[in-house]
CSV table of C-alpha atoms and ligand atoms in Angstrom, one decimal:
chain,number,residue,atom,x,y,z
I,17,MET,CA,-63.0,-35.7,66.0
I,18,GLY,CA,-61.9,-38.3,63.4
I,19,ARG,CA,-59.6,-41.2,64.2
I,20,ALA,CA,-55.8,-40.7,64.6
I,21,VAL,CA,-53.8,-40.7,61.4
I,22,ARG,CA,-51.7,-43.8,61.2
I,23,VAL,CA,-48.1,-43.3,60.3
I,24,ALA,CA,-45.4,-46.0,60.1
I,25,ILE,CA,-41.8,-44.8,60.4
I,26,VAL,CA,-39.2,-47.1,58.9
I,27,VAL,CA,-35.7,-47.4,60.2
I,28,GLY,CA,-33.1,-50.1,59.7
I,29,ALA,CA,-29.5,-48.9,59.1
I,30,ARG,CA,-27.3,-46.7,61.3
I,31,PRO,CA,-27.8,-43.4,59.4
I,32,ASN,CA,-31.6,-43.8,59.6
I,33,PHE,CA,-32.0,-43.3,63.4
I,34,MET,CA,-30.8,-39.8,63.7
I,35,LYS,CA,-33.0,-38.7,60.7
I,36,ALA,CA,-36.2,-40.4,61.8
I,37,GLY,CA,-36.0,-39.8,65.6
I,38,PRO,CA,-37.0,-36.1,65.5
I,39,VAL,CA,-39.9,-36.8,63.2
I,40,LEU,CA,-41.2,-39.5,65.4
I,41,HIS,CA,-41.0,-37.3,68.5
I,42,ALA,CA,-42.6,-34.3,66.7
I,43,LEU,CA,-45.5,-36.5,65.5
I,44,VAL,CA,-46.2,-37.8,69.0
I,45,ALA,CA,-45.9,-34.3,70.4
I,46,ARG,CA,-48.3,-32.9,67.8
I,47,GLY,CA,-51.1,-35.4,68.7
I,48,GLY,CA,-53.7,-36.8,66.3
I,49,TYR,CA,-51.2,-39.3,65.0
I,50,ALA,CA,-50.9,-43.0,65.8
I,51,VAL,CA,-47.2,-43.7,65.2
I,52,GLN,CA,-45.8,-47.2,64.6
I,53,LEU,CA,-42.0,-47.8,64.4
I,54,VAL,CA,-40.8,-50.5,62.0
I,55,ASN,CA,-37.2,-51.7,62.3
I,56,THR,CA,-36.1,-53.6,59.2
I,57,GLY,CA,-32.9,-54.9,60.9
I,58,GLN,CA,-30.7,-54.1,57.9
I,59,HIS,CA,-28.1,-53.3,60.6
I,60,TYR,CA,-28.3,-55.5,63.6
I,61,ASP,CA,-25.1,-55.2,65.7
I,62,GLU,CA,-25.7,-53.4,69.0
I,63,LYS,CA,-23.1,-50.8,67.9
I,64,MET,CA,-24.8,-50.2,64.5
I,65,ALA,CA,-28.4,-50.2,65.5
I,66,GLY,CA,-29.6,-51.2,69.0
I,67,SER,CA,-27.5,-48.5,70.8
I,68,PHE,CA,-29.1,-45.8,68.6
I,69,LEU,CA,-32.6,-46.9,69.2
I,70,ARG,CA,-32.0,-46.6,72.9
I,71,ASP,CA,-29.8,-43.5,73.1
I,72,LEU,CA,-32.0,-41.4,70.8
I,73,GLY,CA,-35.0,-42.2,72.9
I,74,PHE,CA,-37.0,-44.3,70.5
I,75,PRO,CA,-39.9,-46.4,71.8
I,76,ARG,CA,-39.6,-50.2,71.4
I,77,PRO,CA,-40.2,-51.0,67.7
I,78,ASP,CA,-43.7,-52.2,66.8
I,79,ALA,CA,-42.1,-54.5,64.3
I,80,ASP,CA,-38.7,-56.0,63.9
I,81,LEU,CA,-38.3,-57.5,60.4
I,82,GLY,CA,-34.9,-58.9,61.1
I,83,VAL,CA,-33.7,-58.9,57.5
I,84,GLY,CA,-30.0,-58.7,58.2
I,85,SER,CA,-27.2,-58.6,55.6
I,86,GLY,CA,-27.3,-60.0,52.0
I,87,SER,CA,-26.8,-59.0,48.4
I,88,HIS,CA,-28.6,-55.9,47.3
I,89,ALA,CA,-31.4,-57.9,45.7
I,90,ARG,CA,-31.8,-60.3,48.6
I,91,GLN,CA,-31.8,-57.6,51.3
I,92,THR,CA,-34.2,-55.3,49.3
I,93,ALA,CA,-36.5,-58.2,48.6
I,94,GLN,CA,-36.6,-59.3,52.2
I,95,VAL,CA,-37.7,-55.9,53.3
I,96,LEU,CA,-40.2,-55.6,50.5
I,97,ALA,CA,-41.8,-59.0,51.3
I,98,GLN,CA,-41.8,-58.6,55.0
I,99,PHE,CA,-42.9,-55.0,55.2
I,100,GLU,CA,-45.7,-55.7,52.8
I,101,GLU,CA,-46.9,-58.5,55.0
I,102,TRP,CA,-46.8,-56.2,58.0
I,103,LEU,CA,-48.6,-53.4,56.3
I,104,VAL,CA,-51.4,-55.7,55.2
I,105,ALA,CA,-51.8,-56.8,58.8
I,106,HIS,CA,-51.4,-53.2,60.1
I,107,PRO,CA,-53.0,-50.8,57.6
I,108,GLN,CA,-51.4,-47.3,57.6
I,109,ASP,CA,-52.4,-43.9,56.2
I,110,LEU,CA,-48.7,-43.0,55.5
I,111,VAL,CA,-45.3,-44.6,55.5
I,112,LEU,CA,-42.4,-42.3,56.3
I,113,VAL,CA,-38.9,-43.3,55.1
I,114,VAL,CA,-35.6,-41.5,55.5
I,115,GLY,CA,-32.2,-41.4,53.7
I,116,ASP,CA,-31.0,-43.7,50.9
I,117,VAL,CA,-30.4,-47.2,52.2
I,118,ASN,CA,-31.8,-50.4,50.8
I,119,SER,CA,-34.5,-50.4,53.5
I,120,THR,CA,-35.6,-47.0,52.3
I,121,VAL,CA,-36.4,-48.0,48.7
I,122,ALA,CA,-37.8,-51.4,49.6
I,123,ALA,CA,-40.3,-50.0,52.2
I,124,THR,CA,-41.3,-47.3,49.7
I,125,LEU,CA,-42.1,-49.8,47.0
I,126,ALA,CA,-44.1,-52.1,49.4
I,127,ALA,CA,-46.2,-49.1,50.6
I,128,VAL,CA,-47.1,-47.5,47.2
I,129,LYS,CA,-48.0,-50.9,45.8
I,130,LEU,CA,-50.6,-51.1,48.6
I,131,GLN,CA,-51.7,-47.5,47.7
I,132,ILE,CA,-50.3,-46.1,50.8
I,133,PRO,CA,-48.6,-42.7,50.3
I,134,VAL,CA,-44.9,-42.4,51.2
I,135,ALA,CA,-43.1,-39.4,52.7
I,136,HIS,CA,-39.4,-39.3,52.0
I,137,VAL,CA,-37.2,-37.3,54.4
I,138,GLU,CA,-33.9,-36.3,52.8
I,139,ALA,CA,-35.3,-36.3,49.3
I,140,GLY,CA,-33.7,-34.8,46.2
I,141,LEU,CA,-30.0,-35.4,47.0
I,142,ARG,CA,-28.1,-36.6,44.0
I,143,SER,CA,-24.4,-37.5,43.6
I,144,GLY,CA,-24.9,-38.0,39.8
I,145,ASP,CA,-23.1,-41.3,40.3
I,146,ARG,CA,-25.1,-44.3,39.3
I,147,LEU,CA,-22.3,-46.6,40.4
I,148,MET,CA,-23.3,-45.7,44.0
I,149,PRO,CA,-26.1,-48.0,45.3
I,150,GLU,CA,-27.5,-45.2,47.3
I,151,GLU,CA,-28.0,-43.0,44.2
I,152,LEU,CA,-30.3,-45.7,42.7
I,153,ASN,CA,-32.2,-45.9,46.0
I,154,ARG,CA,-32.6,-42.1,46.0
I,155,LEU,CA,-33.9,-42.0,42.4
I,156,ALA,CA,-36.4,-44.8,42.9
I,157,THR,CA,-37.6,-43.6,46.3
I,158,ASP,CA,-38.2,-40.0,45.1
I,159,ALA,CA,-40.0,-41.1,42.0
I,160,LEU,CA,-42.5,-43.1,44.1
I,161,SER,CA,-42.9,-40.8,47.1
I,162,SER,CA,-45.9,-38.5,47.5
I,163,LEU,CA,-44.2,-36.1,49.8
I,164,LEU,CA,-40.6,-35.0,49.3
I,165,PHE,CA,-38.8,-33.4,52.3
I,166,VAL,CA,-35.6,-31.7,51.2
I,167,THR,CA,-32.6,-30.7,53.3
I,168,GLU,CA,-30.6,-28.4,51.0
I,169,PRO,CA,-31.2,-26.2,48.0
I,170,SER,CA,-29.6,-28.6,45.5
I,171,GLY,CA,-32.3,-31.1,46.4
I,172,VAL,CA,-35.1,-28.8,45.4
I,173,GLU,CA,-33.3,-28.0,42.1
I,174,ASN,CA,-32.7,-31.8,41.3
I,175,LEU,CA,-36.4,-32.6,41.9
I,176,ARG,CA,-37.5,-29.8,39.7
I,177,HIS,CA,-35.3,-31.1,36.9
I,178,GLU,CA,-36.7,-34.5,37.3
I,179,GLY,CA,-40.3,-33.2,37.0
I,180,ALA,CA,-41.5,-33.7,40.6
I,181,ARG,CA,-44.8,-32.0,41.4
I,182,PRO,CA,-43.8,-28.7,43.0
I,183,ASP,CA,-46.6,-28.8,45.6
I,184,ARG,CA,-45.2,-32.1,46.8
I,185,VAL,CA,-41.6,-30.8,47.4
I,186,SER,CA,-41.0,-29.1,50.8
I,187,PHE,CA,-37.7,-27.6,51.8
I,188,VAL,CA,-37.7,-28.2,55.5
I,189,GLY,CA,-34.1,-28.4,56.5
I,190,ASN,CA,-32.2,-31.2,58.1
I,191,THR,CA,-33.8,-33.5,60.7
I,192,MET,CA,-30.4,-35.2,61.3
I,193,ILE,CA,-29.2,-31.8,62.5
I,194,ASP,CA,-32.2,-31.6,64.8
I,195,THR,CA,-30.7,-34.7,66.6
I,196,LEU,CA,-27.2,-33.2,66.6
I,197,LEU,CA,-28.4,-30.0,68.2
I,198,ARG,CA,-30.5,-31.9,70.7
I,199,PHE,CA,-27.4,-33.9,71.9
I,200,ARG,CA,-24.6,-31.3,71.3
I,201,GLU,CA,-24.3,-30.1,74.9
I,202,VAL,CA,-24.2,-33.6,76.3
I,203,ALA,CA,-21.6,-34.6,73.7
I,204,LEU,CA,-19.4,-31.6,74.4
I,205,ALA,CA,-19.5,-32.4,78.1
I,206,THR,CA,-18.3,-36.0,77.4
I,207,PRO,CA,-14.7,-36.5,78.5
I,208,ARG,CA,-12.0,-37.7,76.0
I,209,PRO,CA,-11.7,-41.5,76.2
I,210,ALA,CA,-8.6,-42.9,77.9
I,211,GLY,CA,-5.9,-43.6,75.4
I,212,TRP,CA,-7.1,-41.2,72.8
I,213,PRO,CA,-4.7,-38.5,71.6
I,214,GLU,CA,-5.4,-34.9,72.5
I,215,ARG,CA,-5.2,-33.7,68.9
I,216,TYR,CA,-6.3,-36.0,66.1
I,217,ALA,CA,-8.0,-36.5,62.8
I,218,LEU,CA,-11.1,-38.7,62.9
I,219,VAL,CA,-11.7,-41.2,60.2
I,220,THR,CA,-14.7,-43.1,58.9
I,221,LEU,CA,-14.8,-45.2,55.8
I,222,HIS,CA,-17.4,-47.6,54.4
I,223,ARG,CA,-18.2,-46.8,50.7
I,224,PRO,CA,-17.9,-50.0,48.6
I,225,SER,CA,-15.9,-47.9,46.1
I,226,ASN,CA,-13.2,-47.2,48.7
I,227,VAL,CA,-13.1,-50.4,50.7
I,228,ASP,CA,-14.3,-53.3,48.6
I,229,GLU,CA,-11.1,-53.5,46.4
I,230,PRO,CA,-7.6,-53.6,47.7
I,231,ALA,CA,-6.2,-50.8,45.5
I,232,PRO,CA,-8.3,-47.8,46.6
I,233,LEU,CA,-8.1,-49.0,50.2
I,234,ALA,CA,-4.3,-49.1,50.0
I,235,ARG,CA,-4.2,-45.6,48.5
I,236,ILE,CA,-6.3,-44.3,51.4
I,237,LEU,CA,-4.2,-46.1,54.0
I,238,ALA,CA,-1.0,-44.5,52.4
I,239,ALA,CA,-2.6,-41.1,52.8
I,240,MET,CA,-3.5,-41.8,56.4
I,241,GLN,CA,0.1,-42.8,57.1
I,242,GLN,CA,1.4,-39.5,55.7
I,243,ILE,CA,-1.1,-37.4,57.6
I,244,ALA,CA,-0.3,-39.3,60.8
I,245,VAL,CA,3.2,-38.0,60.7
I,246,ASP,CA,1.8,-34.6,61.8
I,247,LEU,CA,-1.5,-35.5,63.3
I,248,PRO,CA,-2.5,-38.8,64.9
I,249,LEU,CA,-5.6,-40.5,63.6
I,250,VAL,CA,-8.6,-42.1,65.3
I,251,TRP,CA,-10.5,-44.5,63.1
I,252,ALA,CA,-14.0,-45.7,64.0
I,253,VAL,CA,-14.1,-48.8,61.8
I,254,HIS,CA,-17.3,-49.8,60.1
I,255,PRO,CA,-18.0,-53.6,60.1
I,256,ARG,CA,-17.9,-53.7,56.3
I,257,THR,CA,-14.4,-52.2,56.3
I,258,GLU,CA,-13.1,-54.3,59.1
I,259,LYS,CA,-14.2,-57.4,57.1
I,260,ARG,CA,-12.3,-56.1,54.1
I,261,LEU,CA,-9.2,-55.2,56.0
I,262,GLU,CA,-9.1,-58.7,57.3
I,263,GLN,CA,-9.9,-60.3,53.9
I,264,PHE,CA,-7.0,-58.3,52.3
I,265,GLY,CA,-4.6,-59.3,55.0
I,266,LEU,CA,-4.2,-55.6,56.1
I,267,LEU,CA,-5.8,-55.6,59.6
I,268,ALA,CA,-2.8,-56.6,61.7
I,269,ALA,CA,-0.5,-54.0,60.0
I,270,VAL,CA,-3.1,-51.3,60.4
I,271,ARG,CA,-3.6,-52.2,64.1
I,272,ALA,CA,0.2,-52.0,64.6
I,273,GLU,CA,0.5,-48.4,63.2
I,274,PRO,CA,1.7,-46.4,66.3
I,275,ARG,CA,-0.1,-43.1,65.3
I,276,LEU,CA,-3.4,-44.7,64.2
I,277,LEU,CA,-5.9,-45.8,66.9
I,278,LEU,CA,-8.6,-48.2,65.7
I,279,VAL,CA,-11.8,-48.1,67.6
I,280,PRO,CA,-15.1,-49.9,67.1
I,281,PRO,CA,-18.2,-48.1,65.7
I,282,GLN,CA,-19.1,-45.5,68.3
I,283,GLY,CA,-22.4,-44.8,70.0
I,284,TYR,CA,-24.1,-41.6,68.9
I,285,VAL,CA,-23.1,-39.3,71.7
I,286,GLU,CA,-19.6,-40.7,71.8
I,287,PHE,CA,-19.2,-40.2,68.1
I,288,MET,CA,-20.6,-36.6,68.2
I,289,ALA,CA,-18.0,-35.9,71.0
I,290,ALA,CA,-15.3,-37.5,68.9
I,291,MET,CA,-16.2,-35.3,65.9
I,292,ALA,CA,-16.4,-32.1,68.0
I,293,ARG,CA,-12.9,-32.7,69.5
I,294,ALA,CA,-11.3,-33.6,66.2
I,295,SER,CA,-9.0,-31.2,64.3
I,296,LEU,CA,-10.0,-32.7,61.0
I,297,ILE,CA,-12.4,-35.4,59.7
I,298,LEU,CA,-11.6,-37.8,56.9
I,299,THR,CA,-14.8,-39.5,55.7
I,300,ASP,CA,-16.8,-41.0,52.9
I,301,SER,CA,-20.0,-41.0,55.0
I,302,GLY,CA,-23.0,-38.9,53.8
I,303,GLY,CA,-24.2,-37.8,57.2
I,304,VAL,CA,-20.8,-37.1,58.7
I,305,GLN,CA,-20.1,-34.4,56.0
I,306,GLU,CA,-23.2,-32.5,57.3
I,307,GLU,CA,-22.5,-33.0,61.0
I,308,ALA,CA,-18.9,-31.9,60.6
I,309,LEU,CA,-20.1,-28.6,59.1
I,310,VAL,CA,-22.4,-27.8,61.9
I,311,LEU,CA,-19.7,-28.7,64.5
I,312,LYS,CA,-17.3,-26.5,62.4
I,313,VAL,CA,-14.7,-29.2,62.1
I,314,PRO,CA,-13.1,-29.3,58.6
I,315,ALA,CA,-13.9,-32.4,56.5
I,316,VAL,CA,-12.1,-34.1,53.7
I,317,THR,CA,-14.5,-36.3,51.8
I,318,LEU,CA,-12.8,-39.3,50.2
I,319,ARG,CA,-15.1,-39.4,47.2
I,320,GLU,CA,-15.2,-37.9,43.7
I,321,ASN,CA,-18.7,-36.4,44.2
I,322,THR,CA,-21.1,-35.6,46.9
I,323,GLU,CA,-24.9,-35.5,47.0
I,324,ARG,CA,-24.5,-32.8,49.7
I,325,PRO,CA,-22.9,-29.9,47.8
I,326,VAL,CA,-24.0,-27.4,50.3
I,327,THR,CA,-21.3,-28.7,52.7
I,328,VAL,CA,-18.7,-27.7,50.1
I,329,ALA,CA,-20.3,-24.4,49.3
I,330,CYS,CA,-20.5,-23.5,53.0
I,331,GLY,CA,-16.7,-23.9,53.3
I,332,GLY,CA,-16.5,-27.0,55.6
I,333,ASN,CA,-15.9,-29.8,53.1
I,334,VAL,CA,-13.6,-30.6,50.2
I,335,LEU,CA,-13.7,-33.6,47.9
I,336,ALA,CA,-10.5,-35.6,47.5
I,337,GLY,CA,-11.4,-38.9,46.0
I,338,ASN,CA,-9.1,-41.8,47.0
I,339,ASP,CA,-5.8,-40.6,45.5
I,340,THR,CA,-3.0,-40.5,48.1
I,341,ALA,CA,-1.5,-37.2,47.2
I,342,ARG,CA,-4.8,-35.5,46.7
I,343,ILE,CA,-6.0,-36.6,50.2
I,344,VAL,CA,-2.9,-35.4,51.9
I,345,THR,CA,-3.0,-32.0,50.1
I,346,ALA,CA,-6.7,-31.6,50.9
I,347,ALA,CA,-6.0,-32.4,54.6
I,348,ARG,CA,-3.4,-29.7,54.7
I,349,THR,CA,-5.7,-27.2,53.0
I,350,MET,CA,-8.6,-27.9,55.3
I,351,LEU,CA,-6.5,-27.8,58.5
I,352,ALA,CA,-5.4,-24.3,57.5
I,353,ARG,CA,-9.0,-23.1,56.8
I,354,ASP,CA,-10.7,-20.7,59.2
I,355,ARG,CA,-13.4,-22.8,60.9
I,356,ALA,CA,-15.2,-19.7,62.1
I,357,ALA,CA,-16.0,-18.8,58.5
I,358,PHE,CA,-17.9,-22.0,57.9
I,359,ARG,CA,-21.6,-21.2,57.3
I,360,VAL,CA,-24.5,-23.3,58.5
I,361,PRO,CA,-27.1,-23.9,55.8
I,362,ASP,CA,-30.7,-22.6,56.1
I,363,GLY,CA,-33.0,-24.8,58.0
I,364,TRP,CA,-30.3,-26.7,59.9
I,365,ASP,CA,-31.7,-25.1,63.0
I,366,GLY,CA,-33.2,-27.9,65.1
I,367,ARG,CA,-36.8,-27.3,63.9
I,368,ALA,CA,-36.8,-29.4,60.7
I,369,ALA,CA,-39.0,-32.2,62.1
I,370,GLU,CA,-41.7,-29.6,63.2
I,371,ARG,CA,-41.8,-28.4,59.6
I,372,VAL,CA,-42.2,-31.9,58.4
I,373,VAL,CA,-45.2,-32.4,60.7
I,374,ASP,CA,-46.7,-29.0,59.6
I,375,ARG,CA,-46.7,-30.3,56.0
I,376,LEU,CA,-48.1,-33.7,57.1
I,377,ASP,CA,-51.0,-31.9,58.9
I,378,ARG,CA,-51.8,-30.1,55.6
I,379,PHE,CA,-51.5,-33.2,53.5
I,380,PHE,CA,-54.1,-35.0,55.6
I,381,ALA,CA,-56.3,-31.9,55.8
I,382,GLU,CA,-56.3,-31.9,52.0
I,383,GLY,CA,-57.2,-35.6,51.6
I,384,ALA,CA,-53.8,-37.3,51.4
I,385,THR,CA,-53.7,-38.5,47.8
I,386,LEU,CA,-50.9,-40.8,46.4
N,549,UD1,C1,-25.4,-49.5,54.4
N,549,UD1,C2,-26.0,-48.6,53.3
N,549,UD1,C3,-25.3,-47.4,53.1
N,549,UD1,C4,-25.0,-46.6,54.4
N,549,UD1,C5,-24.4,-47.5,55.4
N,549,UD1,C6,-24.3,-46.8,56.7
N,549,UD1,C7,-27.2,-49.7,51.5
N,549,UD1,C8,-27.1,-50.1,50.1
N,549,UD1,N1,-26.1,-49.4,52.1
N,549,UD1,O1,-24.1,-49.9,53.9
N,549,UD1,O2,-26.0,-46.5,52.2
N,549,UD1,O3,-24.2,-45.5,54.1
N,549,UD1,O4,-25.2,-48.7,55.6
N,549,UD1,O5,-23.5,-47.4,57.7
N,549,UD1,O6,-28.3,-49.7,52.0
N,549,UD1,N2,-22.5,-55.7,59.0
N,549,UD1,C9,-22.2,-56.2,60.2
N,549,UD1,N3,-23.1,-55.8,61.2
N,549,UD1,C10,-24.2,-55.0,61.0
N,549,UD1,C11,-24.4,-54.5,59.7
N,549,UD1,C12,-23.5,-54.9,58.7
N,549,UD1,O7,-21.3,-56.9,60.5
N,549,UD1,O8,-24.9,-54.6,61.9
N,549,UD1,C13,-21.5,-56.1,57.9
N,549,UD1,C14,-22.0,-57.3,57.1
N,549,UD1,O9,-20.8,-58.1,56.8
N,549,UD1,C15,-22.5,-56.7,55.9
N,549,UD1,C16,-21.7,-55.5,55.7
N,549,UD1,O10,-21.4,-55.1,57.0
N,549,UD1,O11,-22.5,-57.6,54.8
N,549,UD1,C17,-22.4,-54.4,54.9
N,549,UD1,O12,-23.7,-54.1,55.4
N,549,UD1,P1,-24.8,-53.5,54.5
N,549,UD1,O13,-26.0,-53.1,55.3
N,549,UD1,O14,-25.1,-54.4,53.3
N,549,UD1,O15,-24.1,-52.3,53.9
N,549,UD1,P2,-23.3,-51.1,54.6
N,549,UD1,O16,-22.0,-51.0,54.0
N,549,UD1,O17,-23.5,-51.1,56.0
N,550,UDP,N1,-21.9,-42.4,63.4
N,550,UDP,C1,-21.9,-42.9,64.7
N,550,UDP,N2,-20.8,-43.7,65.1
N,550,UDP,C2,-19.8,-44.0,64.3
N,550,UDP,C3,-19.9,-43.5,62.9
N,550,UDP,C4,-21.0,-42.7,62.5
N,550,UDP,O1,-22.8,-42.6,65.5
N,550,UDP,O2,-18.9,-44.7,64.7
N,550,UDP,C5,-23.1,-41.6,63.0
N,550,UDP,C6,-22.8,-40.3,62.4
N,550,UDP,O3,-22.6,-39.3,63.4
N,550,UDP,C7,-24.0,-40.0,61.6
N,550,UDP,C8,-24.4,-41.4,61.1
N,550,UDP,O4,-23.8,-42.3,62.0
N,550,UDP,O5,-25.1,-39.5,62.4
N,550,UDP,C9,-23.8,-41.6,59.7
N,550,UDP,O6,-24.0,-43.0,59.4
N,550,UDP,P1,-23.0,-43.7,58.3
N,550,UDP,O7,-21.7,-42.9,58.1
N,550,UDP,O8,-22.9,-45.1,58.7
N,550,UDP,O9,-23.9,-43.6,57.0
N,550,UDP,P2,-24.1,-42.6,55.8
N,550,UDP,O10,-24.4,-41.3,56.4
N,550,UDP,O11,-22.9,-42.6,55.0
N,550,UDP,O12,-25.2,-43.2,55.0
């Protein structure tokens, strides 16, 4: 028998953990792989990173790069330089990255320059909006990756248009939904926290296009006030957004709204429970659009586009941008929609990570070229 195949899995920001976890567990279960976990530290608060590592059953990371916050160039460069150094000291046969954050693209570039093939989980998603930093990360990561693992049909189509090698594109389904299905029962059994309303709309917001300027943020807050007349809101506030609310002098007024409950970023199971109990979700998150669909909770996405069009096609999501009236109308429309009719996309079945590992087995059996 040959030596174990060395795979480094890179995580760093909140949405990475739920996508990477199932692949890590599936690789370990399969055997024949020596898995290393590298945490870039792009997110570093306990509530944005540490709690997910623990709650999702990760082993202790083999490397903590501790890069923290910074401008795009600085944060990306920090991961690039530090991950390269780590890879040189700890040679790998494959680097596996997930999602579309700065850590994803930086780790990819560091690996391919050392001639280490990269596998990208959640490849092929495109919003078509190059003003979105994640879209640039997706394009660059996919162009450099040797294996492209896709969650929804649009991703396969996008990669085909861009000329990706068909034998390197695998439609596997959604590893983030593997995590959701693993924790769903526990989440559903979690009691409603004291002080939370019985019926509510759940809110998450952190896209720079919504929160980094006062005008769009004010339009969204106005929509939230109108929706709250009929349905109270619970808002799990992202640290970027909290900083902006404070900077724009809005935090005290928002906290004083009687039908709006501000809560800190929630742990994974707590947030899953909060979503499952919600009557409606207002979000600009990528992952939350997908989770809402599987939980059959209607979502209004506060963006003009989505890289996850299957969530709209399956009936669970509608785009509303950040215009006040449009958001309020979309909320009414989605509240009236029949949740039972929402469809769950193919491959969002709890087995996506196993299919990733099946493909990795073949990749290494065939000689693992860049
Ligand atoms: C990042 C990702 C985004 C993802 C989001 C998920 C990029 C370009 N952006 O955006 O794609 O949707 O994570 O949550 O990779 N901060 C803290 N504590 C933390 C982390 C951040 O206080 O643990 C604050 C800092 O002030 C920081 C700001 O939040 O400057 C933004 O953090 P950053 O990682 O740059 O971007 P996100 O908005 O979190
Ligand atoms: N999430 C969480 N607690 C929260 C908000 C989100 O656990 O308070 C989870 C959410 O369920 C999903 C992931 O974090 O699994 C999405 O991350 P985020 O919205 O930060 O990033 P995006 O998906 O937009 O990149």
